[in-house]
JSON list of C-alpha atoms and ligand atoms in Angstrom, two decimals:
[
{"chain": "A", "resi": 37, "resn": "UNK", "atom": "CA", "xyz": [89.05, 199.71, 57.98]},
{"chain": "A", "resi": 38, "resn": "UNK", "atom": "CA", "xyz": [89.06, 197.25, 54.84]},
{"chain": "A", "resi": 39, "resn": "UNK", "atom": "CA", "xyz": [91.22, 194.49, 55.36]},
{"chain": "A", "resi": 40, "resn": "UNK", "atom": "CA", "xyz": [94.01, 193.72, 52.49]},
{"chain": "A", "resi": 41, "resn": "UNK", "atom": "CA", "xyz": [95.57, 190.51, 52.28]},
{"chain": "A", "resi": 42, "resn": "UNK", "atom": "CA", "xyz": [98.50, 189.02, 50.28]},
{"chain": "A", "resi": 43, "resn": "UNK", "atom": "CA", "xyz": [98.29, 185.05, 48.67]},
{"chain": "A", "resi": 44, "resn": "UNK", "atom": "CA", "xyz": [101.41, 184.87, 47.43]},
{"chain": "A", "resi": 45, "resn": "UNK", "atom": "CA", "xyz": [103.54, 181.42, 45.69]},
{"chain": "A", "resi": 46, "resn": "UNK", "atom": "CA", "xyz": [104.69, 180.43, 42.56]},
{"chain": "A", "resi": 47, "resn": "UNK", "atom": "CA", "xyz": [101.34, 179.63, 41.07]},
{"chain": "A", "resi": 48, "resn": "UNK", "atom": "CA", "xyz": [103.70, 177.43, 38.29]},
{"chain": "A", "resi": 49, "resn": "UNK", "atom": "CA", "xyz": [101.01, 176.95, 37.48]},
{"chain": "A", "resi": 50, "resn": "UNK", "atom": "CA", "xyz": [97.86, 177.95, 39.29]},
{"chain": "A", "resi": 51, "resn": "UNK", "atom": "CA", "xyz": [95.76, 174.72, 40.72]},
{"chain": "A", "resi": 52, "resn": "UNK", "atom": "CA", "xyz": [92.19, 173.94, 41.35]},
{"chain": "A", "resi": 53, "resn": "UNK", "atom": "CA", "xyz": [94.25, 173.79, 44.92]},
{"chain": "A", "resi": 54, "resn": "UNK", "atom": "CA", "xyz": [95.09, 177.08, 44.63]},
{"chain": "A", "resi": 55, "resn": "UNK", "atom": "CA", "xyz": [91.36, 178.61, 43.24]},
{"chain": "A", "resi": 56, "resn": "UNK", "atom": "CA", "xyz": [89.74, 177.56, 46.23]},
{"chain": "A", "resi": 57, "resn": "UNK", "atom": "CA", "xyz": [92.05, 179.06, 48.86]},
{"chain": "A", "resi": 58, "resn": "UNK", "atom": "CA", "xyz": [91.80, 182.63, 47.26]},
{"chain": "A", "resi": 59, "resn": "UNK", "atom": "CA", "xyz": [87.93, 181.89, 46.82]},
{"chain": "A", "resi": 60, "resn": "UNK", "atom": "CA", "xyz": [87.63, 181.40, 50.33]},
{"chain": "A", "resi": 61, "resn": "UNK", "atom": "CA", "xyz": [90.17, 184.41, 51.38]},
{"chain": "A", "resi": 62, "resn": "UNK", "atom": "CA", "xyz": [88.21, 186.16, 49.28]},
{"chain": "A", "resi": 63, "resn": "UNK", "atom": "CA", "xyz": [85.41, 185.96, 50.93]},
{"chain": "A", "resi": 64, "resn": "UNK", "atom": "CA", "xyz": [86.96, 186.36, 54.49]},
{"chain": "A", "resi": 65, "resn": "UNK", "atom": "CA", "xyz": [88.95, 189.97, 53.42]},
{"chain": "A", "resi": 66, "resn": "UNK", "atom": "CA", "xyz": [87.84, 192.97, 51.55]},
{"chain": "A", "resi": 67, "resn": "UNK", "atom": "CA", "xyz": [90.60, 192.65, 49.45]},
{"chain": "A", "resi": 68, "resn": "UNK", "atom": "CA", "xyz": [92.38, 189.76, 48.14]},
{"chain": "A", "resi": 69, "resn": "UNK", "atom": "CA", "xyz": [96.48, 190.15, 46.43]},
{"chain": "A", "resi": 70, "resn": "UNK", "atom": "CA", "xyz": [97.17, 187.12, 45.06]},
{"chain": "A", "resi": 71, "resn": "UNK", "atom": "CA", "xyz": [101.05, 187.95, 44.50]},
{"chain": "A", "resi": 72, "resn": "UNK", "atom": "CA", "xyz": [103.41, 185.85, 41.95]},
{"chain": "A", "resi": 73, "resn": "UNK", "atom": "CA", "xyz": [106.77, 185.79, 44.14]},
{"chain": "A", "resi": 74, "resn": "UNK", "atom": "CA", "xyz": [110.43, 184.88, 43.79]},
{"chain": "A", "resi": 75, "resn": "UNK", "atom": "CA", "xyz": [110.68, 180.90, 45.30]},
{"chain": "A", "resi": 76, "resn": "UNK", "atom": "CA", "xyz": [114.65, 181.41, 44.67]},
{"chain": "A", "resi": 77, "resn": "UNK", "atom": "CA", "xyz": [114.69, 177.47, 45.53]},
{"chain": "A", "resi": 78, "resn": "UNK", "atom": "CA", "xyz": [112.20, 176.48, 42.41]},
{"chain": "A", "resi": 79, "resn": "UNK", "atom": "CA", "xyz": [112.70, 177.83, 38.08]},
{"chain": "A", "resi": 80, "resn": "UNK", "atom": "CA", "xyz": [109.58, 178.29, 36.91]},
{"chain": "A", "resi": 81, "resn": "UNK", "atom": "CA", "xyz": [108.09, 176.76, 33.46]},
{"chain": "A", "resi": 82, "resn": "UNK", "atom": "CA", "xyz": [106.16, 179.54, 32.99]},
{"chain": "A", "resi": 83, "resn": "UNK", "atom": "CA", "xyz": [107.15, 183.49, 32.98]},
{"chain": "A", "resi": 84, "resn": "UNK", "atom": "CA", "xyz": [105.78, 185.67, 35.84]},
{"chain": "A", "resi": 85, "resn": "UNK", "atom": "CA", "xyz": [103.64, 187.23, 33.03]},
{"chain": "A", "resi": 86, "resn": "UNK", "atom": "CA", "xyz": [102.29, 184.01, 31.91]},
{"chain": "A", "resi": 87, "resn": "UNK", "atom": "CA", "xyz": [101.73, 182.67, 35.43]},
{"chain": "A", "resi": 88, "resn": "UNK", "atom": "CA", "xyz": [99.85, 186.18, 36.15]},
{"chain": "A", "resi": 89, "resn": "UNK", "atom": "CA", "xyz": [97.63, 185.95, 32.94]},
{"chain": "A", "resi": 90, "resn": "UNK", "atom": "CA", "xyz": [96.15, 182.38, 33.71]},
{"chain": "A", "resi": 91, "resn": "UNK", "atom": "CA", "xyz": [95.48, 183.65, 37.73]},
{"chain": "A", "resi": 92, "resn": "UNK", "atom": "CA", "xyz": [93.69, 186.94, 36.28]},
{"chain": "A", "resi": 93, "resn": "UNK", "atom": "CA", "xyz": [91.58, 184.57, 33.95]},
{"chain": "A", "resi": 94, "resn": "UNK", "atom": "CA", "xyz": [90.97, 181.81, 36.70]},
{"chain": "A", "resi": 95, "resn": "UNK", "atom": "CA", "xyz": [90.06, 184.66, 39.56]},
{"chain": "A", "resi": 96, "resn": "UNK", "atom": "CA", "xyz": [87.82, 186.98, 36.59]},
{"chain": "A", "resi": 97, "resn": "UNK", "atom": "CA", "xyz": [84.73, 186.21, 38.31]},
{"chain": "A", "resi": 98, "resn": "UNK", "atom": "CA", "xyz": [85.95, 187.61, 42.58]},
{"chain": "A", "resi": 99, "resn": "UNK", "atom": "CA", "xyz": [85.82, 191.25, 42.09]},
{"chain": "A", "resi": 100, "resn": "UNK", "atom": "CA", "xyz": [88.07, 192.12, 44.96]},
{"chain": "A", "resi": 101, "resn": "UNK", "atom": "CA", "xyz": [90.82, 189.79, 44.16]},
{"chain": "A", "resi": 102, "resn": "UNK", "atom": "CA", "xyz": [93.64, 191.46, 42.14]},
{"chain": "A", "resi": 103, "resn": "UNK", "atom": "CA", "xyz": [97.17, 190.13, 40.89]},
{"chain": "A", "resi": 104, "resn": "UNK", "atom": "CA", "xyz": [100.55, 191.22, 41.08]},
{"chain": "A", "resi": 105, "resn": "UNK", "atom": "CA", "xyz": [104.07, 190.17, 40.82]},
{"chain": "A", "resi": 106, "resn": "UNK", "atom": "CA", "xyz": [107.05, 190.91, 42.59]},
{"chain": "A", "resi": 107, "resn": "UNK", "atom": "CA", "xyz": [110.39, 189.60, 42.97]},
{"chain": "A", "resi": 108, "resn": "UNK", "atom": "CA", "xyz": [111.72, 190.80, 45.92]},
{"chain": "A", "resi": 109, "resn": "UNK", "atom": "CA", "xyz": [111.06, 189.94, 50.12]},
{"chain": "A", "resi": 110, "resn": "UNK", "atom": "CA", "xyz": [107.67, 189.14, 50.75]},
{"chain": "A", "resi": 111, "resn": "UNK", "atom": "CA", "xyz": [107.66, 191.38, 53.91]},
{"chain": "A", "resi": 112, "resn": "UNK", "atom": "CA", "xyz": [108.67, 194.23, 51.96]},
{"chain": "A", "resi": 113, "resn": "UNK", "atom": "CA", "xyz": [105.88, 193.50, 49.45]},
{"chain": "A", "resi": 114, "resn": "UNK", "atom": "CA", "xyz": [103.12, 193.29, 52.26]},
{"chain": "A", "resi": 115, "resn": "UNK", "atom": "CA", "xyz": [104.67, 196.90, 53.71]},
{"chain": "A", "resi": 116, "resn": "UNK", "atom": "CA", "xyz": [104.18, 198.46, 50.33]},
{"chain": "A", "resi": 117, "resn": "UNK", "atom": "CA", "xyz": [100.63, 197.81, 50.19]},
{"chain": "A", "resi": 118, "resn": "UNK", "atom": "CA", "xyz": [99.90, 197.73, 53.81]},
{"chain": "A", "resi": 119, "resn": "UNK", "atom": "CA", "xyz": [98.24, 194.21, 54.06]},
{"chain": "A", "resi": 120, "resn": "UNK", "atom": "CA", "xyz": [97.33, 192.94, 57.39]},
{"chain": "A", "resi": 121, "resn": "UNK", "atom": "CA", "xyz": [97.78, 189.18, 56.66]},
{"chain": "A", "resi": 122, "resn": "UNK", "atom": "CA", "xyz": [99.71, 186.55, 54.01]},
{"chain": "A", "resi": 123, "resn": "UNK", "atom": "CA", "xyz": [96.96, 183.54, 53.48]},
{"chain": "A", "resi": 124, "resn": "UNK", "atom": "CA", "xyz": [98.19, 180.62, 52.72]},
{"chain": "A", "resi": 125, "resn": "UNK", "atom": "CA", "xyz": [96.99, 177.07, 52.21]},
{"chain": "A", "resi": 126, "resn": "UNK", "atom": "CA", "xyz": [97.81, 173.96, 54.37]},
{"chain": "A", "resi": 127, "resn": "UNK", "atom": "CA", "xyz": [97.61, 170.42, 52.30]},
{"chain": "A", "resi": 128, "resn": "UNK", "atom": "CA", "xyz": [99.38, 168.02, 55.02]},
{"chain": "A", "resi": 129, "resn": "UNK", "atom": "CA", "xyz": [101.41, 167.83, 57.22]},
{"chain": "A", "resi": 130, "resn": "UNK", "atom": "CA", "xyz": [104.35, 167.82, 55.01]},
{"chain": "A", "resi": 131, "resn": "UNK", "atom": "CA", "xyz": [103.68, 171.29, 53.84]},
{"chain": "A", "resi": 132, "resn": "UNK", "atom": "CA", "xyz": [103.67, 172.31, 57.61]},
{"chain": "A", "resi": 133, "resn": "UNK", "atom": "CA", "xyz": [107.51, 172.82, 59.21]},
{"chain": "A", "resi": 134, "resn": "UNK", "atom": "CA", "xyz": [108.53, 174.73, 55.41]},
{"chain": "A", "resi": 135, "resn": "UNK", "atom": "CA", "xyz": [105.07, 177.02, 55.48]},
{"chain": "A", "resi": 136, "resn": "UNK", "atom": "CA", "xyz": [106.46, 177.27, 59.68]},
{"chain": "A", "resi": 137, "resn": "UNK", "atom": "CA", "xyz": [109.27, 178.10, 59.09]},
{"chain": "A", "resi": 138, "resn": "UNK", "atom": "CA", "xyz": [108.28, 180.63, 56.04]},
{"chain": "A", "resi": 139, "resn": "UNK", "atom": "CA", "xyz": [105.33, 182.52, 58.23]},
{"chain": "A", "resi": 140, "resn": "UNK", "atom": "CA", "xyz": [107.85, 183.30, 61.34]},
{"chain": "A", "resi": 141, "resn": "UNK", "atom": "CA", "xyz": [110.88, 184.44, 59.08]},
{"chain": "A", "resi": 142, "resn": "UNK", "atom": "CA", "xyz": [108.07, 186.84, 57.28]},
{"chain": "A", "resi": 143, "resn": "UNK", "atom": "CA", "xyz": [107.02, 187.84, 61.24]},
{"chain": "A", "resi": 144, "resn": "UNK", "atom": "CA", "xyz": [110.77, 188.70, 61.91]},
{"chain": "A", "resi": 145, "resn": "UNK", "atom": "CA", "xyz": [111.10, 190.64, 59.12]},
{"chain": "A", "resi": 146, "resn": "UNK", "atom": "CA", "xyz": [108.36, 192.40, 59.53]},
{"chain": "A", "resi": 147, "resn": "UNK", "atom": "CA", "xyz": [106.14, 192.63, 62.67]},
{"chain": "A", "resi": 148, "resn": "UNK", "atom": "CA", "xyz": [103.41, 193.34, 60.95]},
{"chain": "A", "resi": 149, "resn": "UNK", "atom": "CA", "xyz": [103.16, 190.36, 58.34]},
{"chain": "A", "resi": 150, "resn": "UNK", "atom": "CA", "xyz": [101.09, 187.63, 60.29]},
{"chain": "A", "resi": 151, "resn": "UNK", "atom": "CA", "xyz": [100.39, 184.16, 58.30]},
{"chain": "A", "resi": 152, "resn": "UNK", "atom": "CA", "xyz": [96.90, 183.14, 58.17]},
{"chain": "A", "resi": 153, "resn": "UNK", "atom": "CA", "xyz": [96.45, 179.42, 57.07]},
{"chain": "A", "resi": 154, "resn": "UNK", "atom": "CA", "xyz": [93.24, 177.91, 55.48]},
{"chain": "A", "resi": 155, "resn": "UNK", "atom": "CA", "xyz": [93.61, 173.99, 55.18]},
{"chain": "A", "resi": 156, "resn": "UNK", "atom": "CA", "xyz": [92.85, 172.65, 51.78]},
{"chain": "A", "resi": 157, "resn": "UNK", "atom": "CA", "xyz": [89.97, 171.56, 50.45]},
{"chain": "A", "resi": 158, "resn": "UNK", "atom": "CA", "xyz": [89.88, 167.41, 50.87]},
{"chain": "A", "resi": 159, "resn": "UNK", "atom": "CA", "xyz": [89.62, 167.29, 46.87]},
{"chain": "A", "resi": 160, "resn": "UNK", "atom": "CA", "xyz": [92.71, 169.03, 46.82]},
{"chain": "A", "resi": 161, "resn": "UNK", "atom": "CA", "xyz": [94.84, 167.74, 49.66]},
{"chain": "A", "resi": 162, "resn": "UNK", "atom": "CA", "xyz": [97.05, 165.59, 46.71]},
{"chain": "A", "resi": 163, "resn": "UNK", "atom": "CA", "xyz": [97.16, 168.55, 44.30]},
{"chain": "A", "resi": 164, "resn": "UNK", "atom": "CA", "xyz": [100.58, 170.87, 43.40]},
{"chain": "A", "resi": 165, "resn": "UNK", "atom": "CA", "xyz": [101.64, 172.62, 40.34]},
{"chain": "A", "resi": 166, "resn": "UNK", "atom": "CA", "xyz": [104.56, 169.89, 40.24]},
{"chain": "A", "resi": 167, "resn": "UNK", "atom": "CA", "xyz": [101.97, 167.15, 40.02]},
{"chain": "A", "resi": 168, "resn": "UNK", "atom": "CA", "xyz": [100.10, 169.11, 37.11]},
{"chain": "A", "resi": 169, "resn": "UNK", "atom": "CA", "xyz": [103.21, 170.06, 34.88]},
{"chain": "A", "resi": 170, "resn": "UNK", "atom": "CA", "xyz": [104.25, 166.06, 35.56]},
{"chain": "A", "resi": 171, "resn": "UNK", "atom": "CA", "xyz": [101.01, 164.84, 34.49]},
{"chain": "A", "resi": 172, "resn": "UNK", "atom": "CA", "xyz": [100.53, 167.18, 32.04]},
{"chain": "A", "resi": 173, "resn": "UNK", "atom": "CA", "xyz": [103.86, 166.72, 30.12]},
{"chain": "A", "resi": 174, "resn": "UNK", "atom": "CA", "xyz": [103.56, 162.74, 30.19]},
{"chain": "A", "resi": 175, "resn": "UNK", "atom": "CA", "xyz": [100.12, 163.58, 27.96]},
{"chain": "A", "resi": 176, "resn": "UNK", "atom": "CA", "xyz": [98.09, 162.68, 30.97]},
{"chain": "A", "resi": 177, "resn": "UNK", "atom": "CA", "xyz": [94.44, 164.44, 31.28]},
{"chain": "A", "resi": 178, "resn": "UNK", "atom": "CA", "xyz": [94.94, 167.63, 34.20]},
{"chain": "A", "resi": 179, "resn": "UNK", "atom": "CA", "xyz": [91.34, 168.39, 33.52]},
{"chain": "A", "resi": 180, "resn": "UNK", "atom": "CA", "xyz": [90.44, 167.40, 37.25]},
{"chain": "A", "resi": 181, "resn": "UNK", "atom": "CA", "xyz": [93.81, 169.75, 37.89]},
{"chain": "A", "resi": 182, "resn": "UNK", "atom": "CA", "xyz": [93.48, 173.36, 36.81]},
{"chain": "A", "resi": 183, "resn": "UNK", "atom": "CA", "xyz": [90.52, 175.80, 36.42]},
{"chain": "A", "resi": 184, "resn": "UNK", "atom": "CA", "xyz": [88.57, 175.38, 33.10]},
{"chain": "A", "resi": 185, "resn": "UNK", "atom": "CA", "xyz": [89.61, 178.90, 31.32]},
{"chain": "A", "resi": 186, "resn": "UNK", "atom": "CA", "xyz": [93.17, 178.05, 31.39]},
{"chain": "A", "resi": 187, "resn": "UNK", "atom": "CA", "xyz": [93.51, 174.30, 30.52]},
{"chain": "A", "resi": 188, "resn": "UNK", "atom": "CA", "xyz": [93.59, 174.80, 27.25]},
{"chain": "A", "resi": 189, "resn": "UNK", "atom": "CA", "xyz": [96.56, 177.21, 27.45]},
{"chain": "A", "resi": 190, "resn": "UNK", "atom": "CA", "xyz": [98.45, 174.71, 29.60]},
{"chain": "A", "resi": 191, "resn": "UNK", "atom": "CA", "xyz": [98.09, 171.56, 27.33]},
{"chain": "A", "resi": 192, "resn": "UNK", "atom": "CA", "xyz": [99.15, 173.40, 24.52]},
{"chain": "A", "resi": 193, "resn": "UNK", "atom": "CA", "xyz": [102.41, 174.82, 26.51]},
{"chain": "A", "resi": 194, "resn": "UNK", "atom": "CA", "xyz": [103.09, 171.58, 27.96]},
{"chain": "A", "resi": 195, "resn": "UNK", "atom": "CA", "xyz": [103.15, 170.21, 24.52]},
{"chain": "A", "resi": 196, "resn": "UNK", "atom": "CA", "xyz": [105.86, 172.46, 23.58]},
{"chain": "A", "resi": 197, "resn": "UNK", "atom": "CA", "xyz": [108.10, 171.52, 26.71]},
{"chain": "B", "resi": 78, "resn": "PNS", "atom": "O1", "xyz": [104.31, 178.35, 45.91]},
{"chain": "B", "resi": 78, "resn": "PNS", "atom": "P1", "xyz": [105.59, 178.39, 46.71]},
{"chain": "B", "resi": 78, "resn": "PNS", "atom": "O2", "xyz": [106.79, 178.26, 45.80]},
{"chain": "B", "resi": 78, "resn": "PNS", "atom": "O3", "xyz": [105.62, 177.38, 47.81]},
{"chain": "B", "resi": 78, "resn": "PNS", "atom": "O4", "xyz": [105.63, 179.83, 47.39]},
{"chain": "B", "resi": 78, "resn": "PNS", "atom": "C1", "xyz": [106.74, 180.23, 48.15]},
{"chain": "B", "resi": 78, "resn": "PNS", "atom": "C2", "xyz": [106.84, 181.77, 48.14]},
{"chain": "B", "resi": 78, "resn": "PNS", "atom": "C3", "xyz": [106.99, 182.26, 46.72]},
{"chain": "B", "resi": 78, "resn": "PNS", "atom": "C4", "xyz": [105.59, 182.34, 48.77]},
{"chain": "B", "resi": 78, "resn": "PNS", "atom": "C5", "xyz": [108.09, 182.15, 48.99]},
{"chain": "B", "resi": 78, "resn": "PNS", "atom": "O5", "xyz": [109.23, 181.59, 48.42]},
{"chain": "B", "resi": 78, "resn": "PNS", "atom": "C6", "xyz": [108.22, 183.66, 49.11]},
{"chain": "B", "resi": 78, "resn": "PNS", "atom": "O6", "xyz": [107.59, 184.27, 49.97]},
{"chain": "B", "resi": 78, "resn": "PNS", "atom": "N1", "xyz": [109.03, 184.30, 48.22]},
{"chain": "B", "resi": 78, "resn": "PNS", "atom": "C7", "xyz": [109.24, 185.73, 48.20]},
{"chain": "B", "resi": 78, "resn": "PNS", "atom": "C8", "xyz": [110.69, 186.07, 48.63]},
{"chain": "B", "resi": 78, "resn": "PNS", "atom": "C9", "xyz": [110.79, 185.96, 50.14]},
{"chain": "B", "resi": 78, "resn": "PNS", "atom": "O7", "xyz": [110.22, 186.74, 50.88]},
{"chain": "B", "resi": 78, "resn": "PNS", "atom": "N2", "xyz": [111.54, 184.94, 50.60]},
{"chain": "B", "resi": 78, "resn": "PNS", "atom": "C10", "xyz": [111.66, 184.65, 52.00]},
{"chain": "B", "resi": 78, "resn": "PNS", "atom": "C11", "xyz": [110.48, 183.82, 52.46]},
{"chain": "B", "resi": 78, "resn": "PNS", "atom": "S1", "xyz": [110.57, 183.45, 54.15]}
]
């Protein structure tokens, strides 16, 4: 049976971070969701269309990675389109008691939704879309930050903020 699985966060915006861990799940799965969701604790710079556009340009090139967007439970989400795992990525060990704490709320709510977690590249282990939008709006260089075919679009957002 061909194995679907759900990467779902804010991707405010997407991260070299985040590139590698759906490169690797996509490799791993038959078929990768990477899911813009509802963090009600964060507002996001960007819309939920803008955040999708930049993933569908950054992920062009893994055919069996797809994006969506929802704003409602994640255990819901993962019911609807019968997915047998959320991956997410481990940086450190500060990301570890709220990603916890996240993965066995999702299990209560819904048996099936186990958490897979791939740790972060080394490269990566400093990265998040806070540091980038930071950076970014100070008129530091996030070249090292985000994937190629969407820095462009972010420096020139930025600018507007
Ligand atoms: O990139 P983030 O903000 O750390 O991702 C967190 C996210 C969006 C994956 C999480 O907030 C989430 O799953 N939101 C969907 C709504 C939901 O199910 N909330 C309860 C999570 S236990």
């Amino acid at each position: 049976m061909a194995t679907t699985v759900v990467c779902p966060g804010s991707f405010d915006p997407i991260t070299m971070g985040h590139l590698d861990i759906i490169t690797r799940a996509s490799k791993m799965f038959d078929n990768v969701i990477v899911l813009v969701s509802c963090n009600t604790a964060k507002t996001p710079l960007f819309s939920a269309e803008e955040r999708m556009e930049m993933i569908k340009k950054s992920t062009a090139n893994l055919k069996n990675v797809t994006v969506d967007s929802d704003d409602g439970l994640l255990a819901d989400y993962m019911r609807k389109v019968d997915a047998c795992a959320i991956v997410k990525g481990l940086r450190a060990v500060s990301d570890f008691e709220y990603e916890f704490q996240m993965a066995l709320t999702n299990k209560k709510l819904n048996s099936n939704a186990d958490t897979v977690f791939l740790t972060a590249g080394a490269e990566n282990m400093y990265l998040s879309s806070s540091i980038v939008k930071s950076v970014g709006k100070l008129g530091g260089d996030i070249k090292n930050f985000v994937p190629d075919v969407i820095y462009d679009d972010i420096c020139t957002r930025l600018k507007s903020c």
